[in-house]
PDB file of C-alpha atoms in Angstrom:
ATOM      1  CA  MET S 169      -0.391   0.041   0.142  1.00 48.00           C
ATOM      2  CA  SER S 170       2.616   1.968  -1.156  1.00 41.00           C
ATOM      3  CA  ASN S 171       1.426   5.565  -0.475  1.00 44.00           C
ATOM      4  CA  SER S 172      -2.290   4.866  -0.336  1.00 42.00           C
ATOM      5  CA  HIS S 173      -4.037   5.473   2.697  1.00 38.00           C
ATOM      6  CA  PRO S 174      -4.355   2.718   5.124  1.00 35.00           C
ATOM      7  CA  GLU S 175      -8.218   3.178   5.010  1.00 34.00           C
ATOM      8  CA  HIS S 176     -10.824   3.033   7.532  1.00 32.00           C
ATOM      9  CA  SER S 177      -9.186   2.409  10.888  1.00 31.00           C
ATOM     10  CA  GLN S 178     -10.949   3.777  13.775  1.00 31.00           C
ATOM     11  CA  SER S 179      -9.514   4.436  17.288  1.00 32.00           C
ATOM     12  CA  SER S 180      -9.458   3.092  20.841  1.00 32.00           C
ATOM     13  CA  GLN S 181      -7.735   4.633  23.216  1.00 33.00           C
ATOM     14  CA  GLN S 182      -7.112   2.850  26.183  1.00 33.00           C
ATOM     15  CA  HIS S 183      -5.194   4.111  29.658  1.00 34.00           C
ATOM     16  CA  SER S 184      -3.616   7.094  27.998  1.00 34.00           C
ATOM     17  CA  GLY S 185      -6.646   7.855  25.672  1.00 42.00           C
ATOM     18  CA  THR S 186      -9.855   9.626  26.294  1.00 49.00           C
ATOM     19  CA  ASN S 187     -10.113  12.483  28.951  1.00 45.00           C
ATOM     20  CA  ALA S 188     -13.013  12.992  30.148  1.00 45.00           C
ATOM     21  CA  ASN S 189     -14.143  15.774  33.099  1.00 45.00           C
ATOM     22  CA  PRO S 190     -16.915  14.461  34.883  1.00 41.00           C
ATOM     23  CA  SER S 191     -17.942  17.401  36.526  1.00 40.00           C
ATOM     24  CA  ALA S 192     -20.095  19.154  33.940  1.00 45.00           C
ATOM     25  CA  THR S 193     -21.954  18.093  30.551  1.00 51.00           C
ATOM     26  CA  PRO S 194     -20.958  19.403  28.177  1.00 54.00           C
ATOM     27  CA  ALA S 195     -22.844  21.220  26.064  1.00 73.00           C
ATOM     28  CA  PHE S 196     -22.709  19.291  22.751  1.00 91.00           C
ATOM     29  CA  TRP S 197     -24.373  15.582  24.113  1.00 96.00           C
ATOM     30  CA  HIS S 198     -26.855  15.011  26.365  1.00 95.00           C
ATOM     31  CA  ASN S 199     -28.634  12.389  28.799  1.00 96.00           C
ATOM     32  CA  ASP S 200     -31.306  10.068  27.527  1.00 96.00           C
ATOM     33  CA  GLY S 201     -31.862   7.533  30.158  1.00 96.00           C
ATOM     34  CA  THR S 202     -29.017   5.718  30.168  1.00 97.00           C
ATOM     35  CA  ASP S 203     -27.809   6.452  26.719  1.00 98.00           C
ATOM     36  CA  ILE S 204     -26.348   9.875  25.059  1.00 98.00           C
ATOM     37  CA  ARG S 205     -27.276  11.931  22.543  1.00 98.00           C
ATOM     38  CA  ILE S 206     -25.019  13.970  20.287  1.00 98.00           C
ATOM     39  CA  PRO S 207     -27.100  16.286  17.974  1.00 97.00           C
ATOM     40  CA  VAL S 208     -25.449  16.808  14.466  1.00 97.00           C
ATOM     41  CA  PRO S 209     -24.866  19.428  12.374  1.00 96.00           C
ATOM     42  CA  ARG S 210     -27.117  19.518   9.075  1.00 96.00           C
ATOM     43  CA  GLU S 211     -24.564  18.919   6.844  1.00 97.00           C
ATOM     44  CA  PHE S 212     -24.693  15.597   8.091  1.00 98.00           C
ATOM     45  CA  SER S 213     -25.334  11.777   7.438  1.00 98.00           C
ATOM     46  CA  PHE S 214     -25.141   8.828   9.499  1.00 98.00           C
ATOM     47  CA  ALA S 215     -25.779   6.041   6.172  1.00 98.00           C
ATOM     48  CA  GLU S 216     -22.894   7.764   4.013  1.00 98.00           C
ATOM     49  CA  ASN S 217     -20.278   7.129   7.424  1.00 98.00           C
ATOM     50  CA  TYR S 218     -21.633   3.990   7.725  1.00 98.00           C
ATOM     51  CA  SER S 219     -20.347   2.548   3.786  1.00 97.00           C
ATOM     52  CA  HIS S 220     -17.615   4.598   4.713  1.00 96.00           C
ATOM     53  CA  LEU S 221     -16.630   2.498   7.545  1.00 96.00           C
ATOM     54  CA  ALA S 222     -18.587  -0.593   5.557  1.00 95.00           C
ATOM     55  CA  THR S 223     -16.130  -0.636   2.956  1.00 92.00           C
ATOM     56  CA  ALA S 224     -13.344  -1.359   5.123  1.00 89.00           C
ATOM     57  CA  THR S 225     -12.221  -4.973   4.897  1.00 80.00           C
ATOM     58  CA  ASN S 226     -10.755  -7.623   7.962  1.00 89.00           C
ATOM     59  CA  GLU S 227     -11.732  -5.008  10.265  1.00 93.00           C
ATOM     60  CA  SER S 228     -11.060  -5.846  13.659  1.00 94.00           C
ATOM     61  CA  LEU S 229     -12.076  -2.376  15.427  1.00 97.00           C
ATOM     62  CA  TYR S 230     -15.558  -1.749  15.210  1.00 97.00           C
ATOM     63  CA  THR S 231     -18.129  -4.434  14.217  1.00 97.00           C
ATOM     64  CA  LEU S 232     -21.725  -2.847  12.045  1.00 97.00           C
ATOM     65  CA  VAL S 233     -24.826  -4.674  12.216  1.00 96.00           C
ATOM     66  CA  ASP S 234     -27.881  -3.546  10.718  1.00 97.00           C
ATOM     67  CA  GLY S 235     -27.222   0.047  10.930  1.00 97.00           C
ATOM     68  CA  ALA S 236     -25.339   0.208  13.785  1.00 98.00           C
ATOM     69  CA  ILE S 237     -21.985   0.753  15.006  1.00 98.00           C
ATOM     70  CA  TYR S 238     -20.199  -1.262  17.458  1.00 98.00           C
ATOM     71  CA  LYS S 239     -16.905  -0.776  18.776  1.00 98.00           C
ATOM     72  CA  ALA S 240     -15.217  -0.717  22.349  1.00 98.00           C
ATOM     73  CA  ILE S 241     -14.448   2.271  23.447  1.00 98.00           C
ATOM     74  CA  ALA S 242     -11.867   3.006  26.718  1.00 96.00           C
ATOM     75  CA  VAL S 243     -11.471   6.243  28.416  1.00 95.00           C
ATOM     76  CA  ASN S 244      -8.844   6.515  30.937  1.00 91.00           C
ATOM     77  CA  GLN S 245      -8.739   3.583  33.421  1.00 89.00           C
ATOM     78  CA  GLN S 246     -12.521   2.047  31.786  1.00 94.00           C
ATOM     79  CA  ALA S 247     -13.062  -0.147  28.729  1.00 96.00           C
ATOM     80  CA  THR S 248     -16.606  -0.360  27.180  1.00 98.00           C
ATOM     81  CA  VAL S 249     -18.012  -1.446  24.566  1.00 98.00           C
ATOM     82  CA  VAL S 250     -20.958   0.937  22.753  1.00 98.00           C
ATOM     83  CA  GLU S 251     -23.557   0.735  20.407  1.00 98.00           C
ATOM     84  CA  ILE S 252     -24.044   3.725  17.849  1.00 98.00           C
ATOM     85  CA  THR S 253     -27.355   4.323  15.289  1.00 98.00           C
ATOM     86  CA  ALA S 254     -28.844   7.398  13.878  1.00 98.00           C
ATOM     87  CA  GLU S 255     -31.979   8.831  15.749  1.00 95.00           C
ATOM     88  CA  ASP S 256     -33.926  10.066  12.229  1.00 91.00           C
ATOM     89  CA  SER S 257     -31.193  12.851  10.501  1.00 92.00           C
ATOM     90  CA  THR S 258     -30.750  15.403  13.764  1.00 96.00           C
ATOM     91  CA  TYR S 259     -29.113  12.357  16.557  1.00 98.00           C
ATOM     92  CA  ILE S 260     -26.148   9.923  17.343  1.00 98.00           C
ATOM     93  CA  ARG S 261     -27.570   7.836  19.837  1.00 98.00           C
ATOM     94  CA  ILE S 262     -24.851   5.820  21.673  1.00 98.00           C
ATOM     95  CA  ARG S 263     -25.860   2.604  24.115  1.00 98.00           C
ATOM     96  CA  PHE S 264     -23.584   1.353  26.486  1.00 98.00           C
ATOM     97  CA  ILE S 265     -23.892  -2.816  25.962  1.00 98.00           C
ATOM     98  CA  ASP S 266     -23.661  -5.135  28.957  1.00 96.00           C
ATOM     99  CA  GLU S 267     -22.094  -2.237  31.426  1.00 97.00           C
ATOM    100  CA  PRO S 268     -22.399  -1.967  34.409  1.00 96.00           C
ATOM    101  CA  HIS S 269     -21.013   1.280  35.320  1.00 96.00           C
ATOM    102  CA  TRP S 270     -22.909   2.758  32.583  1.00 97.00           C
ATOM    103  CA  ASP S 271     -24.123   5.666  35.050  1.00 96.00           C
ATOM    104  CA  SER S 272     -20.148   6.784  35.525  1.00 96.00           C
ATOM    105  CA  PRO S 273     -19.576  10.803  34.856  1.00 95.00           C
ATOM    106  CA  GLU S 274     -16.231  10.096  33.650  1.00 96.00           C
ATOM    107  CA  LEU S 275     -17.178   7.151  31.634  1.00 97.00           C
ATOM    108  CA  ARG S 276     -20.082   8.968  29.816  1.00 97.00           C
ATOM    109  CA  ALA S 277     -18.230  12.579  29.419  1.00 96.00           C
ATOM    110  CA  GLY S 278     -15.087   9.896  27.690  1.00 96.00           C
ATOM    111  CA  VAL S 279     -17.968   8.384  25.179  1.00 97.00           C
ATOM    112  CA  ALA S 280     -19.048  11.439  24.402  1.00 97.00           C
ATOM    113  CA  GLN S 281     -16.073  13.210  23.825  1.00 95.00           C
ATOM    114  CA  TYR S 282     -14.646   9.933  21.727  1.00 96.00           C
ATOM    115  CA  VAL S 283     -17.577   9.451  19.322  1.00 97.00           C
ATOM    116  CA  TYR S 284     -17.879  13.315  18.774  1.00 96.00           C
ATOM    117  CA  ASP S 285     -13.941  13.654  18.188  1.00 95.00           C
ATOM    118  CA  TRP S 286     -14.308  10.410  15.763  1.00 96.00           C
ATOM    119  CA  PHE S 287     -17.350  11.739  13.377  1.00 97.00           C
ATOM    120  CA  ASP S 288     -14.941  14.645  13.270  1.00 97.00           C
ATOM    121  CA  LEU S 289     -18.586  16.472  14.540  1.00 96.00           C
ATOM    122  CA  GLY S 290     -17.027  19.551  15.415  1.00 94.00           C
ATOM    123  CA  THR S 291     -16.140  20.889  11.757  1.00 96.00           C
ATOM    124  CA  ASP S 292     -18.426  23.004   9.984  1.00 97.00           C
ATOM    125  CA  LEU S 293     -18.520  21.441   6.488  1.00 98.00           C
ATOM    126  CA  ALA S 294     -19.775  24.468   4.574  1.00 98.00           C
ATOM    127  CA  PRO S 295     -17.175  26.598   3.941  1.00 98.00           C
ATOM    128  CA  PHE S 296     -15.822  23.068   2.141  1.00 98.00           C
ATOM    129  CA  TYR S 297     -19.417  22.137   0.826  1.00 98.00           C
ATOM    130  CA  GLU S 298     -19.115  26.236  -0.720  1.00 98.00           C
ATOM    131  CA  MET S 299     -15.988  26.411  -1.498  1.00 98.00           C
ATOM    132  CA  ALA S 300     -15.874  23.144  -3.695  1.00 98.00           C
ATOM    133  CA  LYS S 301     -19.479  23.462  -5.646  1.00 97.00           C
ATOM    134  CA  ASN S 302     -17.312  24.643  -8.184  1.00 96.00           C
ATOM    135  CA  ASP S 303     -14.165  22.713  -8.157  1.00 97.00           C
ATOM    136  CA  PRO S 304     -14.055  20.499 -11.046  1.00 95.00           C
ATOM    137  CA  LEU S 305     -12.325  17.915  -8.972  1.00 97.00           C
ATOM    138  CA  LEU S 306     -14.770  18.928  -6.134  1.00 98.00           C
ATOM    139  CA  LYS S 307     -17.945  19.252  -7.537  1.00 97.00           C
ATOM    140  CA  GLU S 308     -19.235  15.390  -8.183  1.00 97.00           C
ATOM    141  CA  ALA S 309     -17.369  14.057  -5.105  1.00 98.00           C
ATOM    142  CA  ILE S 310     -20.214  16.569  -2.598  1.00 98.00           C
ATOM    143  CA  VAL S 311     -22.982  15.308  -4.246  1.00 98.00           C
ATOM    144  CA  SER S 312     -22.151  12.022  -4.017  1.00 97.00           C
ATOM    145  CA  PHE S 313     -20.654  11.780  -0.637  1.00 98.00           C
ATOM    146  CA  TYR S 314     -22.752  15.111   1.521  1.00 98.00           C
ATOM    147  CA  GLY S 315     -22.367  14.876   4.813  1.00 98.00           C
ATOM    148  CA  LEU S 316     -19.364  12.201   5.249  1.00 98.00           C
ATOM    149  CA  ARG S 317     -16.727  13.122   7.839  1.00 98.00           C
ATOM    150  CA  ASN S 318     -13.148  12.934   7.929  1.00 96.00           C
ATOM    151  CA  MET S 319     -13.532  10.023  10.595  1.00 93.00           C
ATOM    152  CA  GLY S 320     -10.173  10.263  11.983  1.00 91.00           C
ATOM    153  CA  ILE S 321      -8.273   8.320  13.985  1.00 94.00           C
ATOM    154  CA  PRO S 322      -7.836  10.257  17.867  1.00 93.00           C
ATOM    155  CA  ASP S 323      -5.646   7.895  18.986  1.00 94.00           C
ATOM    156  CA  LEU S 324      -1.466   8.912  18.146  1.00 97.00           C
ATOM    157  CA  TYR S 325      -0.482   5.905  18.081  1.00 97.00           C
ATOM    158  CA  GLU S 326      -2.507   4.710  16.586  1.00 96.00           C
ATOM    159  CA  ALA S 327      -2.975   6.297  13.775  1.00 96.00           C
ATOM    160  CA  ILE S 328       0.958   6.280  13.756  1.00 97.00           C
ATOM    161  CA  CYS S 329       0.827   2.676  13.731  1.00 96.00           C
ATOM    162  CA  TRP S 330      -1.642   2.090  11.001  1.00 93.00           C
ATOM    163  CA  GLY S 331       0.423   4.250   8.771  1.00 92.00           C
ATOM    164  CA  ILE S 332       3.620   3.076   9.390  1.00 93.00           C
ATOM    165  CA  LEU S 333       1.651  -0.825   9.169  1.00 90.00           C
ATOM    166  CA  GLY S 334       0.534   0.676   5.412  1.00 84.00           C
ATOM    167  CA  GLN S 335       3.804   1.133   4.731  1.00 82.00           C
ATOM    168  CA  GLN S 336       4.774  -0.896   0.442  1.00 76.00           C
ATOM    169  CA  ILE S 337       2.100  -3.433   0.439  1.00 78.00           C
ATOM    170  CA  ASN S 338      -1.595  -3.435  -0.410  1.00 82.00           C
ATOM    171  CA  LEU S 339      -4.819  -2.453   1.710  1.00 82.00           C
ATOM    172  CA  GLY S 340      -5.765  -5.877   2.643  1.00 85.00           C
ATOM    173  CA  PHE S 341      -2.410  -7.300   3.535  1.00 87.00           C
ATOM    174  CA  ALA S 342      -2.037  -3.888   5.867  1.00 88.00           C
ATOM    175  CA  TYR S 343      -5.690  -4.883   7.042  1.00 90.00           C
ATOM    176  CA  THR S 344      -4.494  -8.581   8.093  1.00 90.00           C
ATOM    177  CA  LEU S 345      -1.534  -6.922   9.497  1.00 91.00           C
ATOM    178  CA  LYS S 346      -3.027  -4.851  11.751  1.00 93.00           C
ATOM    179  CA  ARG S 347      -5.889  -7.434  13.114  1.00 93.00           C
ATOM    180  CA  ARG S 348      -2.973  -9.931  13.638  1.00 93.00           C
ATOM    181  CA  PHE S 349      -1.580  -6.528  15.527  1.00 95.00           C
ATOM    182  CA  VAL S 350      -4.855  -5.780  17.747  1.00 96.00           C
ATOM    183  CA  GLU S 351      -5.201  -9.689  18.490  1.00 95.00           C
ATOM    184  CA  GLN S 352      -1.881 -10.604  19.817  1.00 95.00           C
ATOM    185  CA  PHE S 353      -1.576  -7.429  22.310  1.00 96.00           C
ATOM    186  CA  GLY S 354      -4.564  -5.457  22.374  1.00 96.00           C
ATOM    187  CA  GLN S 355      -7.461  -6.108  24.759  1.00 96.00           C
ATOM    188  CA  ALA S 356     -10.551  -8.247  24.099  1.00 97.00           C
ATOM    189  CA  LEU S 357     -14.137  -6.914  25.291  1.00 97.00           C
ATOM    190  CA  LEU S 358     -16.798  -9.772  25.630  1.00 97.00           C
ATOM    191  CA  ARG S 359     -20.085  -8.394  25.378  1.00 96.00           C
ATOM    192  CA  GLU S 360     -23.404 -10.851  24.406  1.00 93.00           C
ATOM    193  CA  GLY S 361     -20.920 -13.170  23.095  1.00 93.00           C
ATOM    194  CA  ARG S 362     -19.019 -11.230  21.167  1.00 95.00           C
ATOM    195  CA  SER S 363     -15.390 -10.100  21.177  1.00 97.00           C
ATOM    196  CA  TYR S 364     -14.266  -6.667  20.451  1.00 98.00           C
ATOM    197  CA  TRP S 365     -10.970  -4.850  20.619  1.00 98.00           C
ATOM    198  CA  LEU S 366      -9.301  -2.342  21.863  1.00 98.00           C
ATOM    199  CA  PHE S 367      -5.171  -1.119  19.791  1.00 97.00           C
ATOM    200  CA  PRO S 368      -2.889  -1.861  22.010  1.00 96.00           C
ATOM    201  CA  THR S 369      -1.331   1.436  24.050  1.00 96.00           C
ATOM    202  CA  ALA S 370       2.081   3.036  23.257  1.00 97.00           C
ATOM    203  CA  GLU S 371       2.524   1.922  26.477  1.00 96.00           C
ATOM    204  CA  GLN S 372       2.127  -2.201  26.054  1.00 96.00           C
ATOM    205  CA  ILE S 373       4.387  -1.415  22.755  1.00 97.00           C
ATOM    206  CA  ALA S 374       6.583  -0.062  24.189  1.00 97.00           C
ATOM    207  CA  GLY S 375       8.155  -3.044  26.767  1.00 95.00           C
ATOM    208  CA  LEU S 376       8.496  -5.796  23.475  1.00 96.00           C
ATOM    209  CA  THR S 377      11.452  -7.291  21.423  1.00 95.00           C
ATOM    210  CA  VAL S 378      11.287  -6.955  17.928  1.00 96.00           C
ATOM    211  CA  GLU S 379      11.295 -11.137  17.994  1.00 95.00           C
ATOM    212  CA  GLN S 380       7.896 -10.475  19.327  1.00 94.00           C
ATOM    213  CA  LEU S 381       6.603  -8.657  17.147  1.00 93.00           C
ATOM    214  CA  SER S 382       7.993  -9.838  14.101  1.00 92.00           C
ATOM    215  CA  ALA S 383       6.424 -13.596  15.965  1.00 88.00           C
ATOM    216  CA  ALA S 384       2.711 -11.865  16.098  1.00 83.00           C
ATOM    217  CA  GLY S 385       3.042 -11.692  11.625  1.00 85.00           C
ATOM    218  CA  ILE S 386       4.817  -8.422  11.276  1.00 86.00           C
ATOM    219  CA  THR S 387       7.548 -10.296   9.244  1.00 78.00           C
ATOM    220  CA  THR S 388       9.583  -6.364   8.451  1.00 89.00           C
ATOM    221  CA  VAL S 389      12.251  -6.631  10.878  1.00 93.00           C
ATOM    222  CA  LYS S 390      11.835  -2.571  10.201  1.00 93.00           C
ATOM    223  CA  LYS S 391       8.335  -1.865  10.285  1.00 94.00           C
ATOM    224  CA  CYS S 392       8.887  -3.698  13.814  1.00 95.00           C
ATOM    225  CA  GLU S 393      11.676  -1.527  15.395  1.00 97.00           C
ATOM    226  CA  TYR S 394       9.681   1.925  13.673  1.00 97.00           C
ATOM    227  CA  LEU S 395       6.707   0.029  15.825  1.00 97.00           C
ATOM    228  CA  ILE S 396       8.704   0.255  19.111  1.00 97.00           C
ATOM    229  CA  ASP S 397      10.298   3.632  18.309  1.00 97.00           C
ATOM    230  CA  THR S 398       7.218   5.166  18.789  1.00 97.00           C
ATOM    231  CA  ALA S 399       5.759   3.355  21.344  1.00 98.00           C
ATOM    232  CA  ARG S 400       8.828   4.192  23.201  1.00 98.00           C
ATOM    233  CA  ARG S 401       8.095   8.022  22.556  1.00 98.00           C
ATOM    234  CA  ILE S 402       4.891   8.732  23.223  1.00 98.00           C
ATOM    235  CA  ALA S 403       5.253   6.658  26.666  1.00 97.00           C
ATOM    236  CA  GLU S 404       8.458   8.101  27.306  1.00 97.00           C
ATOM    237  CA  GLY S 405       6.119  11.383  26.412  1.00 96.00           C
ATOM    238  CA  THR S 406       8.888  13.162  24.048  1.00 96.00           C
ATOM    239  CA  LEU S 407       6.352  12.720  21.800  1.00 97.00           C
ATOM    240  CA  SER S 408       2.628  13.487  21.889  1.00 97.00           C
ATOM    241  CA  LYS S 409      -0.717  15.616  20.306  1.00 95.00           C
ATOM    242  CA  GLU S 410      -0.423  18.561  22.161  1.00 95.00           C
ATOM    243  CA  GLN S 411       3.253  18.916  21.061  1.00 96.00           C
ATOM    244  CA  LEU S 412       2.053  18.193  17.717  1.00 97.00           C
ATOM    245  CA  LEU S 413      -1.031  20.182  18.453  1.00 94.00           C
ATOM    246  CA  GLN S 414       1.569  22.891  20.293  1.00 94.00           C
ATOM    247  CA  ALA S 415       4.261  22.909  16.519  1.00 93.00           C
ATOM    248  CA  GLY S 416       1.659  25.830  15.777  1.00 83.00           C
ATOM    249  CA  ASP S 417       1.172  24.566  11.641  1.00 92.00           C
ATOM    250  CA  VAL S 418       1.403  22.454   9.248  1.00 96.00           C
ATOM    251  CA  LYS S 419       4.839  22.479   8.153  1.00 96.00           C
ATOM    252  CA  GLN S 420       6.007  22.212  11.799  1.00 96.00           C
ATOM    253  CA  ALA S 421       4.644  19.599  12.618  1.00 97.00           C
ATOM    254  CA  GLU S 422       5.614  17.630   9.455  1.00 97.00           C
ATOM    255  CA  LYS S 423       9.149  17.956  10.728  1.00 97.00           C
ATOM    256  CA  MET S 424       9.168  17.096  14.119  1.00 97.00           C
ATOM    257  CA  LEU S 425       7.056  13.388  12.836  1.00 97.00           C
ATOM    258  CA  VAL S 426       9.378  13.404  10.002  1.00 97.00           C
ATOM    259  CA  GLN S 427      12.301  13.622  12.807  1.00 96.00           C
ATOM    260  CA  ILE S 428      11.510   9.562  14.336  1.00 96.00           C
ATOM    261  CA  ARG S 429      12.134   6.575  12.017  1.00 94.00           C
ATOM    262  CA  GLY S 430       9.838   5.473   9.726  1.00 94.00           C
ATOM    263  CA  ILE S 431       7.468   8.152   9.442  1.00 96.00           C
ATOM    264  CA  GLY S 432       8.025   9.717   6.015  1.00 95.00           C
ATOM    265  CA  PRO S 433       6.122  13.157   4.952  1.00 95.00           C
ATOM    266  CA  TRP S 434       3.741  10.825   3.288  1.00 93.00           C
ATOM    267  CA  THR S 435       3.011   8.745   7.177  1.00 95.00           C
ATOM    268  CA  ALA S 436       2.857  12.659   8.665  1.00 97.00           C
ATOM    269  CA  HIS S 437       0.746  14.296   7.094  1.00 97.00           C
ATOM    270  CA  TYR S 438      -1.381  11.496   6.949  1.00 95.00           C
ATOM    271  CA  VAL S 439      -1.324  11.520  10.505  1.00 97.00           C
ATOM    272  CA  LEU S 440      -2.237  15.296  11.552  1.00 97.00           C
ATOM    273  CA  MET S 441      -4.797  14.697   8.738  1.00 96.00           C
ATOM    274  CA  ARG S 442      -6.790  11.504  10.699  1.00 95.00           C
ATOM    275  CA  CYS S 443      -5.476  12.706  14.286  1.00 96.00           C
ATOM    276  CA  LEU S 444      -4.438  16.030  14.222  1.00 95.00           C
ATOM    277  CA  ARG S 445      -7.151  17.415  12.066  1.00 94.00           C
ATOM    278  CA  MET S 446      -4.703  20.189  10.369  1.00 95.00           C
ATOM    279  CA  PRO S 447      -7.170  21.149   7.785  1.00 96.00           C
ATOM    280  CA  SER S 448      -3.982  21.718   5.553  1.00 96.00           C
ATOM    281  CA  ALA S 449      -3.102  18.595   6.295  1.00 97.00           C
ATOM    282  CA  PHE S 450      -2.073  16.834   2.362  1.00 97.00           C
ATOM    283  CA  PRO S 451      -0.807  13.969   1.997  1.00 95.00           C
ATOM    284  CA  ILE S 452      -0.414  15.095  -1.961  1.00 95.00           C
ATOM    285  CA  ASP S 453       2.119  11.920  -2.766  1.00 92.00           C
ATOM    286  CA  ASP S 454      -0.828   9.342  -2.009  1.00 92.00           C
ATOM    287  CA  VAL S 455      -1.231   7.258  -4.787  1.00 91.00           C
ATOM    288  CA  GLY S 456      -5.058   6.760  -3.924  1.00 92.00           C
ATOM    289  CA  LEU S 457      -5.670  10.211  -4.744  1.00 96.00           C
ATOM    290  CA  HIS S 458      -3.495  10.243  -7.535  1.00 97.00           C
ATOM    291  CA  ASN S 459      -5.883   7.844  -8.904  1.00 96.00           C
ATOM    292  CA  SER S 460      -8.733   9.675  -8.008  1.00 97.00           C
ATOM    293  CA  ILE S 461      -7.695  12.278  -9.647  1.00 98.00           C
ATOM    294  CA  LYS S 462      -7.673  10.355 -12.428  1.00 97.00           C
ATOM    295  CA  HIS S 463     -10.447   8.467 -12.019  1.00 96.00           C
ATOM    296  CA  VAL S 464     -12.502  11.822 -11.214  1.00 96.00           C
ATOM    297  CA  LEU S 465     -10.745  13.859 -14.666  1.00 96.00           C
ATOM    298  CA  GLY S 466     -10.566  10.939 -17.077  1.00 96.00           C
ATOM    299  CA  LEU S 467      -6.559  11.158 -17.304  1.00 96.00           C
ATOM    300  CA  GLU S 468      -5.181   8.004 -19.454  1.00 96.00           C
ATOM    301  CA  ALA S 469      -2.082   8.723 -16.728  1.00 95.00           C
ATOM    302  CA  LYS S 470      -1.566  10.111 -13.212  1.00 95.00           C
ATOM    303  CA  PRO S 471      -1.142  13.926 -12.700  1.00 96.00           C
ATOM    304  CA  THR S 472       2.014  14.871 -11.882  1.00 96.00           C
ATOM    305  CA  LYS S 473       2.720  16.766  -8.762  1.00 95.00           C
ATOM    306  CA  ALA S 474       3.103  20.266 -10.544  1.00 97.00           C
ATOM    307  CA  HIS S 475      -0.689  19.449 -11.964  1.00 97.00           C
ATOM    308  CA  ILE S 476      -1.917  18.135  -8.469  1.00 97.00           C
ATOM    309  CA  LEU S 477      -0.453  21.459  -7.173  1.00 97.00           C
ATOM    310  CA  GLU S 478      -2.355  23.609  -9.475  1.00 97.00           C
ATOM    311  CA  LEU S 479      -5.758  21.680  -9.127  1.00 97.00           C
ATOM    312  CA  SER S 480      -5.796  22.647  -5.420  1.00 98.00           C
ATOM    313  CA  ALA S 481      -4.846  25.317  -5.492  1.00 97.00           C
ATOM    314  CA  GLY S 482      -8.305  26.864  -4.057  1.00 97.00           C
ATOM    315  CA  TRP S 483      -8.597  24.322  -1.177  1.00 98.00           C
ATOM    316  CA  SER S 484      -6.862  26.730   1.248  1.00 96.00           C
ATOM    317  CA  LEU S 485      -7.398  25.205   4.661  1.00 95.00           C
ATOM    318  CA  TRP S 486      -9.416  22.620   3.464  1.00 98.00           C
ATOM    319  CA  GLU S 487      -6.948  20.161   1.873  1.00 98.00           C
ATOM    320  CA  SER S 488      -7.477  17.603   3.989  1.00 98.00           C
ATOM    321  CA  TYR S 489     -11.368  16.949   3.784  1.00 98.00           C
ATOM    322  CA  ALA S 490     -10.609  17.459  -0.235  1.00 98.00           C
ATOM    323  CA  THR S 491      -8.312  14.633   0.165  1.00 98.00           C
ATOM    324  CA  PHE S 492     -10.705  12.651   2.472  1.00 97.00           C
ATOM    325  CA  TYR S 493     -13.489  13.478  -0.358  1.00 98.00           C
ATOM    326  CA  LEU S 494     -11.316  11.853  -2.734  1.00 98.00           C
ATOM    327  CA  TRP S 495     -10.705   8.616  -1.449  1.00 96.00           C
ATOM    328  CA  ARG S 496     -14.041   7.964  -0.983  1.00 96.00           C
ATOM    329  CA  PHE S 497     -14.065   7.862  -4.708  1.00 95.00           C
ATOM    330  CA  LEU S 498     -12.071   4.814  -4.878  1.00 91.00           C
ATOM    331  CA  TYR S 499     -12.730   2.643  -1.485  1.00 85.00           C
TER     332      TYR S 499
END
C-alpha cells in the first residue's frame, strides 16, 4: 500500500486515551436515560459515514450490524462497548452494551467526547461545500458523499501504527497485519457473546522486542523497530498530540514527525490529517489521491505533482477534506 491511504482504521484510546471531565455535561451531548444523544450538524449523514466504514475489509476495531456501529472505547482506566446509531437526521444515539458502570460521569463524558471526535462533528463543513461546488475535482464528490466526515483516528499511536503498517503493501494485507497486531497485543472486551477489541497502547508495545512483534506476523524487521521506537517515544512523553498541536502549523508538525524513524512526509501528513485534524494536512504523494484525480478527470495517466498543486490551488485550509472526499471514490 505504498503511499496509498490505509483507510478506515478507527481508534480506541486505552488507559492514556480519551480524557473526560465529569464535572459538567458539555453542551454537545445529552443524557437520555441510560443512553447518550449527540446533536449532529446539518451537513452530516450517518448513512454516508456508515457506508464509508462498511468498505473496510477485515476490520478489527468496530463491527457493523443492521445500521448500528459497535465499538470498544476506553476512557482512562475504564473500557466499555457501545452501540452507535442514528436517531432521525438530528442525533447520534449511544447505547452502552452490558455495562454495569454506565452511570459513571467520567465514562459517559469520555465516550461522548470520543464519538464526537471520531465523527469530526466539531467541523463546520458549510464553507467546504461552498468552495467545492465550483471545483472541477470536488463538485461531484460533495454531491455523491454529502454528509461524509473525515472519520478520524483520535489516538496518536494508533494513527502512526496504521501509517507504518500500510507502507509498501496493499490495503488488504495492511488490514491483515493490523488484525494480527490488535488480536495479539490489544485488549478484548466480551459483550453478548462477541469480542470487541481495543488497539494496543504505546505503553504495551514499548516494552516488546522486535522478535515478539515478528512472531505476531509483522515480518518486516524495520516496521517492528519503527512501531517499538514510536511507542517508546509516546510512553516516555517525548511525543504527544499536544506537542504536535503546539507546533503551530502543518509544516512545523510535519518536521517534528519526520525526525522519527519510519515516518516520512506521507505518513506525517496522514497522521496530521486523521489524528490531529489539521485542515491543511495534504498527503500529496498519496497514490490513492493520484488515482482518484485520474478517475474524476478521465486522465490517461496519473497527474504530476505540479498538476495536483495547480488543481488544488483553491483548497486552502480544506486540503485534508478534499483528499478524504476524493479517496471515497476509490475506497
